[in-house]
Amino acid sequence: MSHTPQPAALNTPPLTGIPGLIQNWKSDLISGFLVFLIALPLCLGIAMASGFPPMAGIITAIIGGLVVSRLSGSYVTINGPAAGLIVVILDSVQELGKGDAMAGYKYTLAAIVIASLIQTAMGLLKAGRLSAFFPSGVVHGMLAAIGIIIMGKQIHVMLGVKPDAGSLIGTIAAIPNSIIHLNPDIALIGGAGLLILVLWNITSNRYLKMIPAPIVVVILGIILGQYFDLDHEHIVYNDIALGPKFLVAIPDNFMAGFYFPDFSKISETAFWVQVVTICLVGSLESLLSAAAVDKLDPYKRYSDLNKDLTAVGIGNTLSGLVGGLPMIAEIVRSSANIDNNAKTSWANFFHGLFLLLFVGLVPGLIHEIPLASLAALLVFTGYRLASPHTFIKTLAIGYEQLLIFVTTIIGVLATDLLIGVAMGMATELLIHVVRSLNWHDAFRLYFRIEQTDEDTYIIHINGAAFFANYLALKSGLARLPDGKKLIFDFSSASSVDHTVMEFIHDYSEDYERRGGSCTTQGLHRHSATSEHHLAARTLKRRATD
């Protein structure tokens, strides 16, 4: 593996703060409006799928835009509720509420507040780098499992059927029965929305691409909802009922959408399990998304992940106190923000401002949105998280990555997120131990940074390098000056896992953008688990130079 220097960003980075607003207000305002059109239906759908009132998603995005954008360490990320947290929050509502949805909602708000205070402290303690502790295969497996769960639950809503199932596996198994007994009118609304999303995803027509697909889904859903008269209760076909229950229900007054947390379960173990889960999954997703968005930034700016984590923690604390969901740096909306030529974090601010103006001025229009249209958005989102391409891409890296990936998925589906993630990490650890046959390597990575001349550094890596022990290496590399020649020497490494290979690859690309160069040596002494350039590698028993 070697790298050729990448060209630096051609454009001068935009100003930030008030000077950045003055310089870029027009492009950021336009992008903020377009992202608002995408965010509105997604916020409603995510909130309802999470067991929260629909207005909770709007509240979250408003705080993410108006507050977090002014505190964060990122430039073009959009903060708001995300599909990846649906499973966590819904589980909390059901577990803490014990059948009482409103009580579960208020208890979960309390868990969000406590989790967010911990999240804020993590950012202040510079714990942003801890996201690197989780193996790539486990993270992708967790997200794929979340995608499967979202699809399993929302397909029924899209078909207008409520399954008679008491468990996740039962809900997924009930999909064929829901297809057989679908509500034709509601299924038409949901199916049409899903078809639009698929067509928008595969089309190359740049004029269609300029129109946000989610808003098209919502507009079509409103039109069909009016045609089927969903505002009034009535019977159609073979005693199939239609009515307002298939539409979004929100209070007429925006202020009536605020609720406050109930901390009465703070002494119970179940409450703290939810706190840990919300904090862990939310922090991990937000950090990974912010880092991913940085790679899309045309100006090649790098977020201060610790500052970003602190800002999101503060935003989540406020959100939990007034009835909102936890938020993250959301990658789909952030990508759209970049595509719409956003320059600074003011685009995030404007997106929150437009949401506030919309719900304040025309809340009645939200009530006309069919639930099936929102469910179609979530089914499509779930599919993107768990598409066959994700499995194929993982297999290409190596069979051991597929094993970790699938183990995590099965663990999450069969138990819960924390146990599933732990199972995936245990699987990777076991693979590492079998491969290196040295338990000591599991706890410490031995490396040495040698400066051979003014412009050259050699990073000697010894023993086994894998997800649980390379944080010290990451910290050491962060202290190296820009514009130098770096050589990663793996000659004495007994094994290198995919997570470390991926980290060094990404680090090298970033370092080269800053004017340096990176090469590797010694990997010819290792056997790769697949043809993939980032596959895990093990030292050959009889390696020769």
Coordinates of C-alpha atoms in Angstrom, one line a residue:
M1 CA 0.0 0.0 0.0
S2 CA 1.4 3.3 -1.0
H3 CA 0.1 6.8 -1.5
T4 CA 0.9 9.6 -4.0
P5 CA 0.5 13.1 -2.7
Q6 CA -3.0 14.5 -3.1
P7 CA -3.6 18.1 -4.3
A8 CA -4.5 20.5 -1.6
A9 CA -7.9 22.2 -1.7
L10 CA -7.9 24.8 -4.5
N11 CA -10.2 27.3 -2.9
T12 CA -9.5 29.6 0.1
P13 CA -11.7 28.3 3.0
P14 CA -14.7 30.5 3.8
L15 CA -14.6 32.8 6.8
T16 CA -16.4 31.6 9.9
G17 CA -18.6 33.3 12.6
I18 CA -20.2 36.7 11.7
P19 CA -17.7 37.4 8.9
G20 CA -18.6 34.1 7.4
L21 CA -22.3 35.0 7.6
I22 CA -21.7 38.3 5.8
Q23 CA -19.5 36.6 3.2
N24 CA -21.7 33.5 2.5
W25 CA -25.2 34.3 3.6
K26 CA -26.8 33.8 0.2
S27 CA -25.4 30.3 -0.5
D28 CA -25.9 29.2 3.1
L29 CA -29.5 30.5 3.2
I30 CA -30.4 28.7 -0.1
S31 CA -28.8 25.5 1.2
G32 CA -30.5 25.8 4.6
F33 CA -33.9 26.1 2.9
L34 CA -33.3 23.0 0.7
V35 CA -32.1 21.0 3.6
F36 CA -35.2 22.1 5.6
L37 CA -37.3 20.6 2.9
I38 CA -35.5 17.3 3.3
A39 CA -35.4 17.4 7.1
L40 CA -39.1 18.2 7.7
P41 CA -40.6 14.8 6.7
L42 CA -37.6 12.9 8.1
C43 CA -37.8 14.6 11.5
L44 CA -41.5 13.7 11.8
G45 CA -41.0 10.1 10.6
I46 CA -38.0 9.5 12.9
A47 CA -39.9 10.9 15.9
M48 CA -43.0 8.7 15.4
A49 CA -40.9 5.6 14.7
S50 CA -39.1 6.3 17.9
G51 CA -42.3 6.3 20.0
F52 CA -42.1 10.1 20.4
P53 CA -44.7 12.7 19.4
P54 CA -44.0 13.9 15.8
M55 CA -43.3 17.4 17.0
A56 CA -40.3 16.0 19.0
G57 CA -38.3 15.5 15.8
I58 CA -38.9 19.1 14.7
I59 CA -37.9 20.5 18.2
T60 CA -34.7 18.5 17.9
A61 CA -33.7 19.8 14.5
I62 CA -34.6 23.4 15.6
I63 CA -32.2 23.2 18.5
G64 CA -29.6 21.4 16.3
G65 CA -29.8 24.3 13.9
L66 CA -30.2 27.4 16.1
V67 CA -28.1 26.3 19.1
V68 CA -25.6 23.5 18.1
S69 CA -24.5 25.3 14.9
R70 CA -23.2 28.2 17.0
L71 CA -21.2 25.9 19.3
S72 CA -20.0 23.0 17.2
G73 CA -16.5 22.4 15.8
S74 CA -17.7 21.4 12.4
Y75 CA -18.4 23.4 9.2
V76 CA -21.1 21.9 7.0
T77 CA -22.7 19.2 9.1
I78 CA -26.4 19.3 9.8
N79 CA -27.5 18.3 13.3
G80 CA -30.8 16.6 13.9
P81 CA -32.6 13.4 14.7
A82 CA -31.3 10.3 12.9
A83 CA -32.7 7.0 11.8
G84 CA -29.8 5.2 13.5
L85 CA -31.2 6.2 17.0
I86 CA -34.8 5.0 16.3
V87 CA -34.1 1.6 17.7
V88 CA -32.4 2.9 20.8
I89 CA -35.1 5.4 21.7
L90 CA -38.1 3.1 20.9
D91 CA -36.5 0.4 23.1
S92 CA -36.2 2.9 25.9
V93 CA -39.8 4.1 25.7
Q94 CA -41.0 0.5 25.7
E95 CA -38.7 -0.7 28.4
L96 CA -39.2 2.2 30.8
G97 CA -42.8 2.8 30.1
K98 CA -43.9 -0.9 30.5
G99 CA -46.9 -0.4 28.2
D100 CA -47.6 3.3 29.1
A101 CA -46.3 5.2 26.0
M102 CA -46.5 8.7 27.5
A103 CA -44.8 7.6 30.8
G104 CA -42.1 5.9 28.7
Y105 CA -41.6 9.0 26.7
K106 CA -41.1 11.2 29.7
Y107 CA -38.7 8.7 31.4
T108 CA -36.8 8.5 28.1
L109 CA -36.5 12.3 28.1
A110 CA -34.8 12.0 31.5
A111 CA -32.5 9.3 30.2
I112 CA -31.6 11.6 27.2
V113 CA -30.8 14.5 29.6
I114 CA -28.4 12.4 31.7
A115 CA -26.8 10.7 28.7
S116 CA -26.3 14.2 27.1
L117 CA -24.6 15.6 30.2
I118 CA -22.2 12.6 30.1
Q119 CA -21.8 13.3 26.3
T120 CA -20.9 16.9 27.1
A121 CA -18.4 15.8 29.7
M122 CA -16.8 13.4 27.2
G123 CA -16.3 16.2 24.7
L124 CA -14.8 18.4 27.4
L125 CA -12.5 15.6 28.4
K126 CA -11.5 15.2 24.7
A127 CA -13.0 11.7 24.3
G128 CA -13.8 12.2 20.6
R129 CA -11.0 9.8 19.6
L130 CA -12.8 6.9 21.4
S131 CA -14.9 6.4 18.4
A132 CA -11.8 4.7 16.9
F133 CA -12.0 2.0 19.5
F134 CA -14.9 0.3 17.8
P135 CA -14.0 -1.9 14.8
S136 CA -15.3 -1.0 11.4
G137 CA -17.1 -4.3 11.0
V138 CA -18.9 -3.9 14.2
V139 CA -20.0 -0.3 13.5
H140 CA -21.3 -1.3 10.0
G141 CA -23.0 -4.4 11.5
M142 CA -24.7 -2.3 14.1
L143 CA -26.0 0.2 11.4
A144 CA -27.1 -2.7 9.2
A145 CA -29.0 -4.3 12.1
I146 CA -30.7 -0.9 12.8
G147 CA -31.6 -0.7 9.1
I148 CA -33.2 -4.2 9.2
I149 CA -35.2 -3.2 12.4
I150 CA -36.4 0.0 10.8
M151 CA -37.6 -1.8 7.7
G152 CA -39.2 -4.6 9.7
K153 CA -41.3 -2.1 11.7
Q154 CA -42.1 0.6 9.1
I155 CA -43.2 -1.7 6.3
H156 CA -46.4 -2.4 8.3
V157 CA -47.0 1.3 8.7
M158 CA -46.5 1.8 4.9
L159 CA -49.1 -0.9 4.3
G160 CA -51.6 0.5 6.7
V161 CA -51.6 -2.6 8.9
K162 CA -50.8 -3.0 12.6
P163 CA -49.1 -6.4 13.2
D164 CA -50.1 -8.6 16.1
A165 CA -46.6 -9.4 17.3
G166 CA -45.0 -8.9 20.7
S167 CA -41.3 -9.2 19.6
L168 CA -39.0 -7.8 17.0
I169 CA -38.6 -11.2 15.3
G170 CA -42.4 -11.6 15.4
T171 CA -42.8 -8.2 13.8
I172 CA -40.4 -9.0 11.0
A173 CA -42.1 -12.5 10.5
A174 CA -45.5 -10.8 10.2
I175 CA -44.6 -8.8 7.1
P176 CA -46.0 -11.5 4.6
N177 CA -49.3 -11.4 6.6
S178 CA -49.4 -7.6 6.4
I179 CA -48.8 -7.7 2.7
I180 CA -51.8 -10.1 2.3
H181 CA -54.1 -8.0 4.5
L182 CA -52.8 -4.5 3.4
N183 CA -55.0 -1.4 3.3
P184 CA -55.1 -0.7 -0.4
D185 CA -55.4 3.1 -0.3
I186 CA -52.7 3.5 2.4
A187 CA -50.4 1.0 0.7
L188 CA -50.8 3.0 -2.6
I189 CA -49.7 6.1 -0.8
G190 CA -46.7 4.3 0.8
G191 CA -45.8 2.4 -2.3
A192 CA -45.9 5.5 -4.5
G193 CA -43.6 7.3 -2.0
L194 CA -41.1 4.4 -2.0
L195 CA -41.2 4.2 -5.8
I196 CA -40.3 7.9 -6.0
L197 CA -37.4 7.5 -3.7
V198 CA -36.1 4.6 -5.8
L199 CA -36.5 6.5 -9.1
W200 CA -34.8 9.6 -7.6
N201 CA -31.9 7.5 -6.4
I202 CA -31.2 5.8 -9.8
T203 CA -32.0 8.7 -12.1
S204 CA -29.2 10.8 -13.6
N205 CA -31.5 13.7 -14.6
R206 CA -29.9 16.7 -13.0
Y207 CA -33.2 18.7 -13.0
L208 CA -34.9 16.0 -11.0
K209 CA -32.0 15.8 -8.6
M210 CA -32.4 19.5 -7.8
I211 CA -35.8 18.7 -6.2
P212 CA -35.5 17.0 -2.8
A213 CA -37.1 13.5 -3.1
P214 CA -38.6 13.5 0.4
I215 CA -40.6 16.7 -0.2
V216 CA -42.0 15.1 -3.4
V217 CA -43.0 12.0 -1.4
V218 CA -44.8 14.2 1.1
I219 CA -46.5 16.4 -1.5
L220 CA -47.8 13.3 -3.4
G221 CA -48.9 11.8 -0.1
I222 CA -50.9 14.9 0.9
I223 CA -52.6 14.9 -2.5
L224 CA -53.5 11.2 -2.3
G225 CA -54.6 11.7 1.3
Q226 CA -57.0 14.4 0.2
Y227 CA -58.2 12.2 -2.6
F228 CA -58.9 9.3 -0.2
D229 CA -60.4 11.8 2.3
L230 CA -58.2 10.7 5.2
D231 CA -59.4 13.7 7.2
H232 CA -62.7 11.9 7.9
E233 CA -63.5 8.5 9.3
H234 CA -65.2 6.3 6.7
I235 CA -65.4 2.6 5.5
V236 CA -64.2 1.4 2.1
Y237 CA -63.9 -1.9 0.3
N238 CA -64.4 -4.9 2.6
D239 CA -65.0 -3.0 5.9
I240 CA -61.6 -1.4 5.7
A241 CA -61.5 1.9 7.7
L242 CA -59.8 5.1 6.6
G243 CA -59.5 8.2 8.6
P244 CA -57.3 10.7 10.6
K245 CA -55.4 7.9 12.4
F246 CA -53.4 7.5 9.2
L247 CA -52.3 11.1 9.3
V248 CA -49.7 12.9 11.4
A249 CA -51.2 14.1 14.7
I250 CA -49.8 17.3 16.1
P251 CA -51.1 20.0 18.4
D252 CA -52.6 23.1 16.9
N253 CA -50.3 25.3 19.1
F254 CA -46.6 24.8 18.7
M255 CA -46.0 25.5 22.4
A256 CA -48.3 22.5 23.3
G257 CA -45.7 20.2 21.7
F258 CA -43.2 20.7 24.6
Y259 CA -43.0 18.0 27.3
F260 CA -40.7 17.7 30.3
P261 CA -38.7 14.8 31.6
D262 CA -39.6 12.5 34.5
F263 CA -36.6 11.6 36.6
S264 CA -38.4 9.3 39.0
K265 CA -36.7 6.2 37.7
I266 CA -33.2 7.5 38.1
S267 CA -32.4 5.0 40.8
E268 CA -33.3 2.0 38.7
T269 CA -30.8 -0.2 36.8
A270 CA -33.0 -0.3 33.7
F271 CA -32.9 3.5 33.5
W272 CA -29.1 3.6 33.5
V273 CA -28.9 0.9 30.9
Q274 CA -30.8 3.2 28.6
V275 CA -28.6 6.2 29.6
V276 CA -25.5 4.2 28.6
T277 CA -27.0 3.0 25.3
I278 CA -28.2 6.4 24.3
C279 CA -24.9 8.0 25.1
L280 CA -22.7 5.4 23.5
V281 CA -24.7 4.9 20.3
G282 CA -25.4 8.6 19.9
S283 CA -21.8 9.7 20.5
L284 CA -20.4 7.0 18.2
E285 CA -22.8 7.8 15.3
S286 CA -22.3 11.5 15.6
L287 CA -18.5 11.3 15.7
L288 CA -18.4 8.9 12.7
S289 CA -20.8 11.0 10.7
A290 CA -18.9 14.2 11.4
A291 CA -15.6 12.6 10.3
A292 CA -17.3 11.2 7.1
V293 CA -18.7 14.6 6.3
D294 CA -15.2 16.1 6.5
K295 CA -14.2 13.9 3.7
L296 CA -16.9 15.4 1.5
D297 CA -16.1 19.0 2.3
P298 CA -14.6 20.6 -0.9
Y299 CA -12.5 22.9 1.2
K300 CA -10.9 19.9 3.1
R301 CA -11.6 21.4 6.5
Y302 CA -11.4 19.2 9.6
S303 CA -13.9 19.3 12.4
D304 CA -12.8 19.6 16.0
L305 CA -14.5 16.3 17.1
N306 CA -14.2 17.0 20.8
K307 CA -15.8 20.5 20.4
D308 CA -18.4 18.9 18.2
L309 CA -19.2 16.2 20.7
T310 CA -19.5 18.9 23.4
A311 CA -21.9 21.0 21.3
V312 CA -24.1 18.0 20.4
G313 CA -24.2 17.1 24.1
I314 CA -25.4 20.6 25.1
G315 CA -28.0 20.5 22.3
N316 CA -29.2 17.1 23.4
T317 CA -29.5 18.2 27.0
L318 CA -31.7 21.1 25.9
S319 CA -33.7 18.8 23.6
G320 CA -34.3 16.3 26.3
L321 CA -35.5 19.0 28.7
V322 CA -38.2 20.3 26.3
G323 CA -39.4 17.0 24.8
G324 CA -37.1 16.4 21.9
L325 CA -35.0 13.5 20.6
P326 CA -31.3 13.1 20.8
M327 CA -29.5 14.5 17.7
I328 CA -26.3 13.6 15.9
A329 CA -24.3 15.0 13.0
E330 CA -26.6 13.6 10.3
I331 CA -24.7 12.4 7.2
V332 CA -27.5 12.3 4.6
R333 CA -28.7 15.9 5.3
S334 CA -25.1 17.0 5.6
S335 CA -24.3 15.5 2.2
A336 CA -27.2 17.4 0.7
N337 CA -26.0 20.5 2.4
I338 CA -22.6 20.2 0.7
D339 CA -24.3 19.4 -2.6
N340 CA -26.3 22.6 -2.3
N341 CA -23.1 24.6 -2.0
A342 CA -23.2 25.4 1.7
K343 CA -20.1 27.2 2.9
T344 CA -20.4 27.5 6.7
S345 CA -22.3 26.3 9.7
W346 CA -24.8 29.1 9.1
A347 CA -26.5 26.7 6.7
N348 CA -27.3 24.5 9.7
F349 CA -28.6 27.6 11.5
F350 CA -30.9 28.5 8.6
H351 CA -32.2 25.0 8.3
G352 CA -33.3 25.2 12.0
L353 CA -34.7 28.7 11.5
F354 CA -36.9 27.6 8.5
L355 CA -38.2 24.6 10.6
L356 CA -39.2 27.0 13.4
L357 CA -40.9 29.4 11.0
F358 CA -42.8 26.5 9.3
V359 CA -44.2 24.9 12.5
G360 CA -44.9 28.3 13.9
L361 CA -46.9 29.6 10.9
V362 CA -48.5 26.6 9.2
P363 CA -48.7 23.7 11.7
G364 CA -52.0 22.5 10.2
L365 CA -50.2 21.5 7.0
I366 CA -48.2 18.9 8.9
H367 CA -51.4 17.2 10.0
E368 CA -52.2 16.5 6.3
I369 CA -49.1 14.3 5.8
P370 CA -50.0 10.6 5.7
L371 CA -48.0 8.3 8.0
A372 CA -47.4 5.9 5.1
S373 CA -45.4 8.6 3.3
L374 CA -43.1 9.0 6.3
A375 CA -42.9 5.2 6.6
A376 CA -41.7 5.0 3.0
L377 CA -38.9 7.5 3.8
L378 CA -37.8 5.3 6.7
V379 CA -38.1 2.0 4.8
F380 CA -35.8 3.5 2.1
T381 CA -33.4 4.8 4.8
G382 CA -33.3 1.3 6.4
Y383 CA -32.6 -0.3 3.1
R384 CA -29.7 1.9 2.5
L385 CA -28.2 0.9 5.8
A386 CA -28.7 -2.8 5.2
S387 CA -28.6 -3.2 1.4
P388 CA -27.1 -6.3 -0.2
H389 CA -24.2 -4.0 -1.4
T390 CA -23.2 -3.5 2.2
F391 CA -22.8 -7.3 2.7
I392 CA -20.9 -7.7 -0.6
K393 CA -18.6 -4.8 0.2
T394 CA -17.9 -6.3 3.6
L395 CA -17.2 -9.8 2.1
A396 CA -14.7 -8.2 -0.3
I397 CA -12.6 -7.0 2.6
G398 CA -12.3 -10.6 4.0
Y399 CA -14.4 -13.5 5.4
E400 CA -13.4 -12.6 8.9
Q401 CA -14.9 -9.1 8.5
L402 CA -18.1 -10.7 7.2
L403 CA -18.2 -12.9 10.2
I404 CA -17.8 -9.9 12.6
F405 CA -20.4 -8.0 10.6
V406 CA -23.0 -10.8 10.6
T407 CA -22.3 -11.7 14.3
T408 CA -23.0 -8.1 15.2
I409 CA -26.3 -8.1 13.2
I410 CA -27.5 -11.3 14.7
G411 CA -26.5 -10.1 18.2
V412 CA -28.4 -6.9 17.8
L413 CA -31.5 -8.5 16.4
A414 CA -31.6 -11.3 19.0
T415 CA -30.7 -9.2 22.0
D416 CA -30.1 -5.5 22.0
L417 CA -27.6 -2.9 20.6
L418 CA -25.1 -3.0 23.5
I419 CA -25.0 -6.8 23.6
G420 CA -24.8 -7.1 19.8
V421 CA -21.9 -4.6 19.6
A422 CA -20.1 -6.5 22.5
M423 CA -20.6 -9.8 20.6
G424 CA -19.1 -8.3 17.4
M425 CA -16.1 -6.9 19.4
A426 CA -15.6 -10.2 21.1
T427 CA -15.6 -12.0 17.8
E428 CA -12.9 -9.6 16.4
L429 CA -10.8 -10.1 19.6
L430 CA -11.1 -13.8 19.3
I431 CA -10.0 -13.7 15.6
H432 CA -7.0 -11.5 16.6
V433 CA -5.9 -13.9 19.4
V434 CA -6.2 -16.9 17.1
R435 CA -4.2 -15.1 14.4
S436 CA -1.4 -13.6 16.6
L437 CA -1.4 -16.3 19.4
N438 CA -0.2 -13.7 21.8
W439 CA -2.5 -12.4 24.5
H440 CA -0.2 -9.6 25.4
D441 CA -0.8 -8.0 22.0
A442 CA -4.4 -7.5 22.9
F443 CA -3.6 -4.8 25.5
R444 CA -0.7 -2.8 24.0
L445 CA 0.6 -1.8 20.6
Y446 CA 4.3 -1.5 20.4
F447 CA 5.4 1.2 18.0
R448 CA 8.3 3.7 17.7
I449 CA 8.5 6.9 15.7
E450 CA 12.0 7.5 14.4
Q451 CA 13.1 10.8 12.8
T452 CA 15.9 9.9 10.3
D453 CA 16.4 13.4 9.0
E454 CA 14.7 16.8 9.0
D455 CA 11.9 15.8 6.7
T456 CA 11.5 12.0 7.2
Y457 CA 9.8 10.0 10.0
I458 CA 9.6 6.2 10.1
I459 CA 6.8 4.7 12.2
H460 CA 7.9 1.2 13.3
I461 CA 5.0 -1.0 14.2
N462 CA 5.7 -4.2 16.2
G463 CA 3.5 -7.0 17.5
A464 CA -0.2 -7.0 16.6
A465 CA -2.0 -3.8 15.6
F466 CA -5.8 -4.0 15.9
F467 CA -8.8 -2.0 17.0
A468 CA -8.4 -2.3 20.7
N469 CA -4.8 -1.1 21.0
Y470 CA -4.0 1.5 18.3
L471 CA -5.3 4.6 20.0
A472 CA -1.8 5.4 21.2
L473 CA -0.6 5.2 17.6
K474 CA -3.3 7.6 16.6
S475 CA -2.3 10.1 19.3
G476 CA 1.4 9.8 18.3
L477 CA 0.6 10.5 14.6
A478 CA -1.5 13.5 15.5
R479 CA 1.6 15.2 17.0
L480 CA 3.7 14.9 13.8
P481 CA 4.3 18.1 11.9
D482 CA 2.7 18.6 8.5
G483 CA 4.5 18.5 5.2
K484 CA 6.9 15.7 6.0
K485 CA 7.7 12.2 4.5
L486 CA 6.2 9.4 6.6
I487 CA 7.1 5.8 6.3
F488 CA 4.9 3.1 8.0
D489 CA 7.2 0.1 8.6
F490 CA 5.2 -3.2 9.3
S491 CA 8.2 -5.5 9.0
S492 CA 8.0 -6.5 12.6
A493 CA 4.2 -6.5 12.9
S494 CA 2.7 -10.0 13.6
S495 CA -0.7 -9.0 12.4
V496 CA -2.7 -5.9 11.3
D497 CA -6.4 -5.9 11.3
H498 CA -8.8 -4.1 8.9
T499 CA -9.6 -1.3 11.3
V500 CA -6.0 -0.3 11.6
M501 CA -5.4 -0.7 7.8
E502 CA -8.4 1.6 7.2
F503 CA -7.2 4.1 9.7
I504 CA -3.7 4.3 8.2
H505 CA -5.2 4.6 4.7
D506 CA -7.5 7.5 5.8
Y507 CA -4.8 9.2 7.8
S508 CA -2.4 9.0 4.9
E509 CA -4.9 10.6 2.5
D510 CA -5.6 13.4 5.0
Y511 CA -1.8 13.9 5.7
E512 CA -1.1 14.1 1.9
R513 CA -3.8 16.8 1.5
R514 CA -1.8 18.9 4.0
G515 CA 1.3 18.7 1.8
G516 CA 3.1 15.6 3.1
S517 CA 3.7 12.1 1.7
C518 CA 3.1 8.6 3.1
T519 CA 4.4 5.2 2.1
T520 CA 4.4 1.8 3.7
Q521 CA 7.0 -1.0 3.8
G522 CA 7.1 -4.5 5.1
L523 CA 3.6 -5.6 4.2
H524 CA 5.0 -8.0 1.6
R525 CA 6.0 -10.1 4.6
H526 CA 2.3 -10.6 5.4
S527 CA -0.5 -12.8 4.1
A528 CA -3.7 -10.9 3.4
T529 CA -7.1 -12.4 4.1
S530 CA -8.5 -11.2 0.7
E531 CA -7.5 -9.2 -2.4
H532 CA -8.8 -6.0 -0.9
H533 CA -6.1 -3.4 -0.3
L534 CA -7.4 -2.8 3.3
A535 CA -7.7 -6.5 4.2
A536 CA -6.4 -7.8 7.5
R537 CA -2.9 -9.2 7.3
T538 CA -0.8 -11.8 9.2
L539 CA 3.0 -12.2 9.2
K540 CA 4.1 -15.2 7.2
R541 CA 5.8 -17.8 9.3
R542 CA 8.8 -18.0 7.0
A543 CA 8.9 -14.5 5.7
T544 CA 11.9 -13.5 3.7
D545 CA 13.0 -10.1 2.4

